[in-house]
Tab-separated table of C-alpha atoms in Angstrom:
chain	number	residue	atom	x	y	z
A	1	MET	CA	145.157	-70.459	61.595
A	2	ARG	CA	145.427	-69.705	65.343
A	3	ILE	CA	148.337	-67.309	64.433
A	4	ARG	CA	146.257	-65.466	62.277
A	5	ILE	CA	143.200	-65.314	64.469
A	6	VAL	CA	145.137	-63.531	67.250
A	7	ILE	CA	146.731	-60.964	64.420
A	8	LEU	CA	143.607	-60.036	63.471
A	9	SER	CA	142.002	-59.595	66.969
A	10	ILE	CA	144.631	-57.005	67.833
A	11	VAL	CA	144.145	-55.113	64.573
A	12	LEU	CA	140.319	-54.796	64.988
A	13	PHE	CA	140.776	-53.916	68.878
A	14	GLY	CA	142.774	-50.620	67.498
A	15	MET	CA	139.984	-50.146	65.081
A	16	CYS	CA	137.258	-50.196	67.366
A	17	CYS	CA	139.077	-48.087	69.997
A	18	ALA	CA	139.674	-45.247	66.366
A	19	CYS	CA	135.816	-46.040	65.721
A	20	SER	CA	134.685	-45.141	69.034
A	21	GLU	CA	136.587	-41.814	68.915
A	22	LYS	CA	134.572	-40.914	65.804
A	23	SER	CA	131.027	-41.801	67.102
A	24	HIS	CA	130.365	-37.929	67.570
A	25	PHE	CA	129.699	-37.647	64.229
A	26	ASP	CA	125.738	-37.452	63.146
A	27	GLU	CA	126.657	-38.282	59.328
A	28	PRO	CA	126.553	-42.038	58.513
A	29	ARG	CA	130.312	-42.988	57.460
A	30	PRO	CA	131.046	-44.822	53.903
A	31	GLU	CA	131.650	-48.470	54.664
A	32	ILE	CA	134.564	-50.431	53.885
A	33	THR	CA	134.564	-54.315	54.126
A	34	VAL	CA	138.106	-56.305	53.520
A	35	ILE	CA	138.321	-59.987	52.990
A	36	LEU	CA	141.987	-60.605	53.017
A	37	GLY	CA	143.351	-63.117	50.936
A	38	LEU	CA	143.346	-67.431	51.683
A	39	SER	CA	146.959	-66.576	52.664
A	40	GLY	CA	146.341	-64.363	55.335
A	41	ALA	CA	148.697	-61.684	57.278
A	42	GLY	CA	152.103	-62.435	59.206
A	43	ASP	CA	154.205	-63.081	55.962
A	44	ASN	CA	156.587	-59.984	56.903
A	45	GLY	CA	156.120	-58.405	53.372
A	46	TYR	CA	152.957	-58.746	50.605
A	47	ASN	CA	150.064	-59.120	53.067
A	48	ASP	CA	151.401	-57.280	55.884
A	49	GLU	CA	151.809	-54.099	53.497
A	50	ILE	CA	148.131	-54.341	52.539
A	51	LEU	CA	147.115	-54.305	56.134
A	52	ALA	CA	149.381	-51.247	56.439
A	53	GLY	CA	147.755	-49.684	54.030
A	54	ILE	CA	144.267	-50.116	55.289
A	55	MET	CA	145.369	-48.938	58.721
A	56	ASP	CA	146.668	-45.971	57.115
A	57	ILE	CA	143.039	-45.595	55.893
A	58	ASN	CA	141.758	-46.063	59.269
A	59	GLU	CA	143.972	-43.686	60.849
A	60	SER	CA	143.196	-41.012	58.332
A	61	ALA	CA	139.846	-41.080	57.007
A	62	ASP	CA	136.133	-40.997	58.766
A	63	VAL	CA	134.937	-44.686	57.356
A	64	SER	CA	133.484	-47.976	59.379
A	65	LEU	CA	135.911	-50.568	58.170
A	66	SER	CA	135.882	-54.021	59.125
A	67	MET	CA	137.840	-57.038	58.125
A	68	ILE	CA	137.556	-60.844	57.579
A	69	SER	CA	140.425	-63.203	57.018
A	70	PRO	CA	138.575	-66.402	55.460
A	71	ALA	CA	140.226	-69.537	56.431
A	72	SER	CA	138.552	-71.192	52.982
A	73	MET	CA	136.779	-70.131	49.750
A	74	ASP	CA	133.635	-71.310	51.346
A	75	ASP	CA	134.092	-68.909	54.431
A	76	ALA	CA	135.009	-65.846	51.679
A	77	ARG	CA	131.904	-67.176	49.780
A	78	SER	CA	129.926	-66.614	52.975
A	79	ALA	CA	131.113	-63.220	53.774
A	80	LEU	CA	130.549	-62.229	50.308
A	81	SER	CA	126.992	-63.379	50.127
A	82	THR	CA	126.561	-61.436	53.670
A	83	TRP	CA	127.780	-58.247	52.416
A	84	LEU	CA	125.810	-58.543	49.192
A	85	ASN	CA	122.465	-59.021	51.264
A	86	LYS	CA	123.180	-56.373	53.862
A	87	GLU	CA	121.087	-53.283	53.626
A	88	LEU	CA	122.536	-49.868	53.593
A	89	SER	CA	120.879	-46.750	54.339
A	90	GLY	CA	122.163	-43.477	52.839
A	91	VAL	CA	125.911	-44.892	52.976
A	92	ASN	CA	128.139	-45.780	50.270
A	93	ALA	CA	129.993	-49.200	50.780
A	94	LEU	CA	133.247	-51.050	49.365
A	95	LEU	CA	134.186	-54.531	49.416
A	96	VAL	CA	137.411	-55.184	49.342
A	97	LEU	CA	138.986	-58.690	47.596
A	98	ALA	CA	142.566	-58.690	48.769
A	99	GLY	CA	143.323	-61.884	46.395
A	100	ASN	CA	142.631	-62.480	43.159
A	101	GLU	CA	141.717	-66.268	43.971
A	102	TYR	CA	138.313	-64.400	44.404
A	103	GLU	CA	137.974	-63.585	40.688
A	104	SER	CA	135.135	-66.677	40.398
A	105	LEU	CA	133.018	-65.327	43.157
A	106	ILE	CA	132.144	-61.782	41.575
A	107	GLN	CA	131.678	-63.004	37.681
A	108	ASP	CA	128.107	-62.906	37.744
A	109	ILE	CA	127.072	-60.623	40.610
A	110	THR	CA	125.109	-57.228	40.267
A	111	LEU	CA	125.689	-54.300	42.492
A	112	PRO	CA	123.493	-51.583	43.376
A	113	GLN	CA	124.462	-47.926	42.879
A	114	ASN	CA	125.676	-47.429	46.517
A	115	LYS	CA	128.202	-50.234	46.549
A	116	SER	CA	131.364	-51.183	44.971
A	117	ILE	CA	134.186	-53.922	44.763
A	118	LEU	CA	137.545	-53.865	44.356
A	119	ILE	CA	139.973	-57.102	43.886
A	120	PHE	CA	143.481	-57.139	44.069
A	121	GLU	CA	145.773	-58.430	41.241
A	122	SER	CA	143.556	-59.227	38.489
A	123	GLU	CA	143.243	-58.814	34.776
A	124	VAL	CA	139.976	-60.009	33.920
A	125	ASP	CA	138.309	-57.658	31.593
A	126	ASN	CA	134.527	-59.116	31.882
A	127	LEU	CA	133.889	-57.848	35.330
A	128	PRO	CA	130.852	-56.822	35.787
A	129	ASN	CA	129.803	-52.645	36.567
A	130	ARG	CA	130.600	-51.211	39.167
A	131	VAL	CA	133.917	-53.753	40.083
A	132	SER	CA	137.313	-52.477	39.638
A	133	SER	CA	140.707	-54.001	39.426
A	134	PHE	CA	144.149	-53.557	39.847
A	135	MET	CA	147.586	-55.536	38.799
A	136	ILE	CA	151.064	-54.701	39.745
A	137	HIS	CA	152.946	-56.242	36.942
A	138	ARG	CA	155.605	-58.176	37.857
A	139	TYR	CA	157.737	-59.232	34.567
A	140	GLY	CA	159.733	-56.222	34.171
A	141	ILE	CA	161.104	-56.038	37.629
A	142	SER	CA	161.465	-59.656	37.399
A	143	TYR	CA	163.286	-59.530	34.150
A	144	LEU	CA	165.541	-56.691	35.448
A	145	ALA	CA	166.421	-58.524	38.305
A	146	GLY	CA	167.382	-61.550	36.285
A	147	CYS	CA	170.090	-59.464	34.384
A	148	MET	CA	171.392	-58.050	37.387
A	149	ALA	CA	172.094	-61.617	38.744
A	150	SER	CA	173.188	-62.919	35.444
A	151	GLU	CA	176.712	-63.069	35.967
A	152	ALA	CA	176.370	-65.643	38.629
A	153	GLU	CA	177.176	-69.127	37.876
A	154	SER	CA	173.847	-70.148	38.628
A	155	ALA	CA	170.388	-69.572	39.695
A	156	SER	CA	167.157	-70.531	41.139
A	157	VAL	CA	163.754	-68.972	40.934
A	158	ILE	CA	161.667	-70.723	44.014
A	159	ALA	CA	158.210	-69.959	43.518
A	160	ALA	CA	155.164	-71.138	45.682
A	161	MET	CA	153.526	-73.080	42.840
A	162	ARG	CA	152.811	-73.051	39.014
A	163	SER	CA	150.601	-70.112	37.909
A	164	GLU	CA	149.483	-68.321	34.693
A	165	ASN	CA	149.053	-65.261	36.829
A	166	TYR	CA	151.519	-62.637	38.160
A	167	LEU	CA	153.334	-65.141	39.982
A	168	GLY	CA	154.171	-66.754	36.419
A	169	ASP	CA	155.013	-63.459	35.177
A	170	ALA	CA	157.645	-63.183	37.841
A	171	VAL	CA	159.423	-66.440	37.255
A	172	ASN	CA	159.294	-66.040	33.321
A	173	GLY	CA	160.603	-62.561	33.820
A	174	PHE	CA	163.443	-63.588	35.682
A	175	VAL	CA	164.480	-67.087	33.608
A	176	GLU	CA	164.454	-64.750	30.758
A	177	GLY	CA	166.591	-61.693	32.417
A	178	PHE	CA	168.905	-64.293	34.048
A	179	SER	CA	169.456	-65.818	30.296
A	180	VAL	CA	171.614	-62.521	28.706
A	181	GLY	CA	174.454	-63.762	30.536
A	182	GLY	CA	174.261	-67.127	28.685
A	183	ASN	CA	173.114	-69.400	31.625
A	184	LYS	CA	169.854	-70.983	32.351
A	185	ALA	CA	167.926	-70.316	35.848
A	186	GLU	CA	166.407	-73.298	37.561
A	187	VAL	CA	162.708	-73.147	38.727
A	188	ILE	CA	161.805	-74.788	41.566
A	189	TYR	CA	157.848	-75.250	42.757
A	190	LEU	CA	156.883	-75.625	46.406
A	191	ALA	CA	153.771	-77.138	46.000
A	192	GLU	CA	150.871	-77.376	43.579
A	193	ASP	CA	148.369	-75.141	44.998
A	194	GLU	CA	148.308	-71.814	47.426
A	195	SER	CA	150.018	-74.291	50.318
A	196	GLY	CA	153.164	-73.360	49.122
A	197	TYR	CA	153.061	-69.875	50.233
A	198	GLY	CA	152.847	-71.378	53.762
A	199	MET	CA	155.926	-73.877	53.861
A	200	PRO	CA	159.123	-71.765	55.095
A	201	ASP	CA	160.995	-75.327	56.297
A	202	GLU	CA	160.641	-76.643	52.429
A	203	GLY	CA	162.090	-73.430	51.654
A	204	TYR	CA	164.629	-73.661	54.000
A	205	LYS	CA	165.502	-77.495	52.821
A	206	ILE	CA	165.755	-76.390	49.081
A	207	VAL	CA	168.318	-73.382	49.688
A	208	SER	CA	170.252	-75.313	51.731
A	209	ARG	CA	170.745	-78.136	48.997
A	210	LEU	CA	171.331	-75.741	46.424
A	211	PRO	CA	175.262	-74.932	44.577
A	212	TYR	CA	177.170	-73.105	47.052
A	213	ASN	CA	177.003	-70.126	44.402
A	214	SER	CA	173.715	-69.662	43.065
A	215	PHE	CA	171.627	-66.594	43.111
A	216	ILE	CA	168.219	-67.360	44.518
A	217	TYR	CA	164.676	-65.416	43.465
A	218	PRO	CA	161.593	-66.292	45.999
A	219	LEU	CA	158.468	-66.239	45.119
A	220	ALA	CA	156.656	-67.846	47.636
A	221	GLY	CA	155.156	-65.738	50.275
A	222	GLY	CA	155.462	-66.487	53.684
A	223	SER	CA	157.636	-69.199	52.635
A	224	ASN	CA	160.445	-67.115	51.691
A	225	SER	CA	161.272	-66.641	55.671
A	226	GLY	CA	162.532	-70.120	55.470
A	227	MET	CA	164.858	-69.456	52.367
A	228	TYR	CA	166.279	-65.961	54.205
A	229	LYS	CA	166.989	-67.951	57.212
A	230	ALA	CA	169.230	-70.737	55.296
A	231	THR	CA	171.166	-67.921	53.692
A	232	ARG	CA	172.145	-66.287	56.735
A	233	GLU	CA	172.779	-69.153	58.624
A	234	GLU	CA	175.648	-70.310	56.434
A	235	GLU	CA	178.112	-67.272	56.887
A	236	PHE	CA	180.565	-68.900	54.057
A	237	ASN	CA	178.122	-69.710	51.917
A	238	MET	CA	178.399	-67.824	48.614
A	239	ASN	CA	174.735	-67.900	47.789
A	240	LEU	CA	172.860	-64.779	47.396
A	241	ILE	CA	168.815	-64.131	47.363
A	242	ALA	CA	166.746	-61.150	46.348
A	243	GLY	CA	164.629	-59.722	49.082
A	244	MET	CA	160.729	-59.423	47.714
A	245	ASP	CA	157.891	-57.532	48.222
A	246	VAL	CA	159.669	-55.399	50.688
A	247	ASP	CA	163.291	-54.031	51.828
A	248	CYS	CA	164.363	-57.483	52.989
A	249	SER	CA	168.247	-56.451	54.138
A	250	ASN	CA	167.643	-56.930	57.376
A	251	TYR	CA	166.728	-60.770	56.999
A	252	SER	CA	170.074	-61.777	55.641
A	253	THR	CA	173.291	-60.388	54.889
A	254	ARG	CA	173.146	-62.168	51.555
A	255	VAL	CA	170.633	-59.838	49.983
A	256	PRO	CA	172.219	-57.292	47.600
A	257	PHE	CA	168.620	-55.887	46.203
A	258	SER	CA	164.966	-56.008	47.168
A	259	VAL	CA	162.315	-56.338	44.412
A	260	ILE	CA	159.636	-53.473	45.903
A	261	PHE	CA	156.010	-53.611	45.095
A	262	ASN	CA	154.307	-50.743	47.070
A	263	ILE	CA	151.131	-52.449	47.720
A	264	ARG	CA	150.860	-50.360	50.849
A	265	GLU	CA	150.401	-47.172	48.391
A	266	VAL	CA	148.147	-48.984	46.092
A	267	VAL	CA	145.586	-49.832	48.988
A	268	HIS	CA	146.245	-46.234	50.599
A	269	SER	CA	145.720	-43.955	47.204
A	270	LEU	CA	142.994	-46.416	45.897
A	271	LEU	CA	140.718	-46.605	48.901
A	272	ASP	CA	141.081	-42.958	49.368
A	273	GLU	CA	139.666	-42.134	46.173
A	274	TRP	CA	136.725	-43.988	46.665
A	275	ILE	CA	136.293	-42.065	49.934
A	276	ASN	CA	136.668	-39.070	48.216
A	277	GLY	CA	133.318	-40.000	46.132
A	278	ASN	CA	135.416	-40.547	43.250
A	279	GLU	CA	134.351	-43.738	41.212
A	280	LEU	CA	136.902	-46.165	40.692
A	281	GLN	CA	138.052	-46.944	37.172
A	282	ALA	CA	137.493	-50.622	35.732
A	283	HIS	CA	140.780	-51.318	36.081
A	284	TYR	CA	144.371	-49.883	37.278
A	285	SER	CA	147.676	-51.621	36.406
A	286	PHE	CA	151.243	-50.627	37.703
A	287	ASP	CA	154.483	-51.625	36.339
A	288	LEU	CA	158.309	-51.218	36.208
A	289	SER	CA	157.659	-47.686	34.756
A	290	ASP	CA	155.879	-46.291	38.159
A	291	ASP	CA	159.035	-45.608	40.136
A	292	ASP	CA	157.080	-45.064	43.111
A	293	ILE	CA	155.217	-48.482	43.146
A	294	VAL	CA	157.399	-51.012	41.572
A	295	TYR	CA	161.389	-50.631	42.014
A	296	ILE	CA	164.981	-51.834	42.865
A	297	ALA	CA	165.857	-50.998	46.896
A	298	PHE	CA	169.840	-51.333	47.393
A	299	CYS	CA	170.989	-52.579	50.374
A	300	GLU	CA	173.724	-50.220	51.414
A	301	SER	CA	175.525	-52.104	53.675
A	302	PHE	CA	175.331	-54.840	51.590
A	303	PHE	CA	179.378	-55.440	51.630
A	304	ASP	CA	179.646	-54.550	55.363
A	305	ASN	CA	178.871	-57.528	56.818
A	306	LEU	CA	179.602	-60.039	54.102
A	307	ILE	CA	182.389	-62.611	54.803
A	308	ALA	CA	182.334	-64.227	51.253
A	309	TRP	CA	181.755	-63.006	48.256
A	310	GLY	CA	182.112	-63.503	44.470
A	311	ASP	CA	184.796	-61.819	42.040
A	312	TYR	CA	181.696	-60.827	39.607
A	313	TYR	CA	180.327	-58.180	42.002
A	314	SER	CA	183.184	-57.653	43.713
A	315	ASP	CA	182.646	-54.078	42.753
A	316	PRO	CA	180.636	-51.938	45.008
A	317	ASP	CA	178.536	-50.473	42.491
A	318	TYR	CA	178.280	-53.640	40.609
A	319	TRP	CA	174.286	-53.961	41.800
A	320	THR	CA	173.508	-50.166	40.992
A	321	LYS	CA	175.536	-50.375	37.179
A	322	MET	CA	173.635	-53.529	36.122
A	323	CYS	CA	170.300	-51.923	37.277
A	324	ASP	CA	171.130	-48.633	34.926
A	325	ARG	CA	172.474	-50.842	32.295
A	326	TYR	CA	169.081	-53.099	31.758
A	327	LYS	CA	166.413	-51.075	33.209
A	328	ALA	CA	165.418	-49.138	30.053
A	329	LYS	CA	165.366	-52.629	28.177
A	330	ALA	CA	163.255	-54.301	31.121
A	331	ILE	CA	160.262	-51.413	30.736
A	332	GLU	CA	160.316	-52.138	26.854
A	333	LYS	CA	160.441	-56.047	27.227
A	334	GLU	CA	157.881	-55.563	29.920
A	335	GLY	CA	155.698	-53.378	27.279
A	336	SER	CA	156.142	-56.370	24.425
A	337	TYR	CA	155.506	-59.445	26.947
A	338	TYR	CA	151.838	-57.567	28.016
A	339	GLU	CA	151.324	-56.659	24.394
A	340	SER	CA	151.815	-60.091	22.845
A	341	ARG	CA	148.556	-61.667	25.152
């Protein structure tokens, strides 16, 4: 908790400086309030990229921007109540809820004409008027990653918790993709709740106990750092691990490719759309067919620093060939997966 406060204090200090430089404008500026997800910043991945997208807007647009990092759902509920009751004069206001754990807080609210809400990673189809949502679908890209790893003798998906939302979609995608090679991937859950996103030591222990030639698909936010650490400390270990959310090739020599979700671009583009006076759509969705948002980033130096490697990927072009071979199928499978819901 103390780390989270320090991080936000630095960010907010930068914001205050930026805002002071814009104070000479006479017209009131649109207000954007961001309530960060309960897992907070500092994960070197998804949440930090959200912050980067927000800071892009702070630097490029004339807005009044503030951020809140709640320590609990009660804190988030209180922040939402404060925002709803705040009176505005001639200003449009947007509340950004940067986590789908807040869905239950906005089911029955009524918003005035000058207030809007954007909630992340939600597919709830009965949200109130002037509440928008977006979802980055994980099934297709995870299916593709599973196919790419399908020649490995074993694979383990290590997820933060059991879930029926996008985390569960990613688990299902990888497991089904890996099965094209005739083997079944193991699924390991770090916790029964959101605490699984902040357990890097447990992630380290689990990876250390895996078979020496497993392919690891990490789906645990901040806990992923412990998994990367475990793979880079064993130079002669045959384990491989996918990078997750951002390019993770610098975290371990055992990362042949990373699964990228360009949340920074999503945040920047949607906030920019609202700032420019356009009403946000009720829902946006992104998937493997959106090449600039969801894609595979290959580690170009993967073989350069590798001491031990497996026969199945001895070809330097193995990963790109497998990606090309299965991508169209992954897009097709993703379409069927979400249509069947």
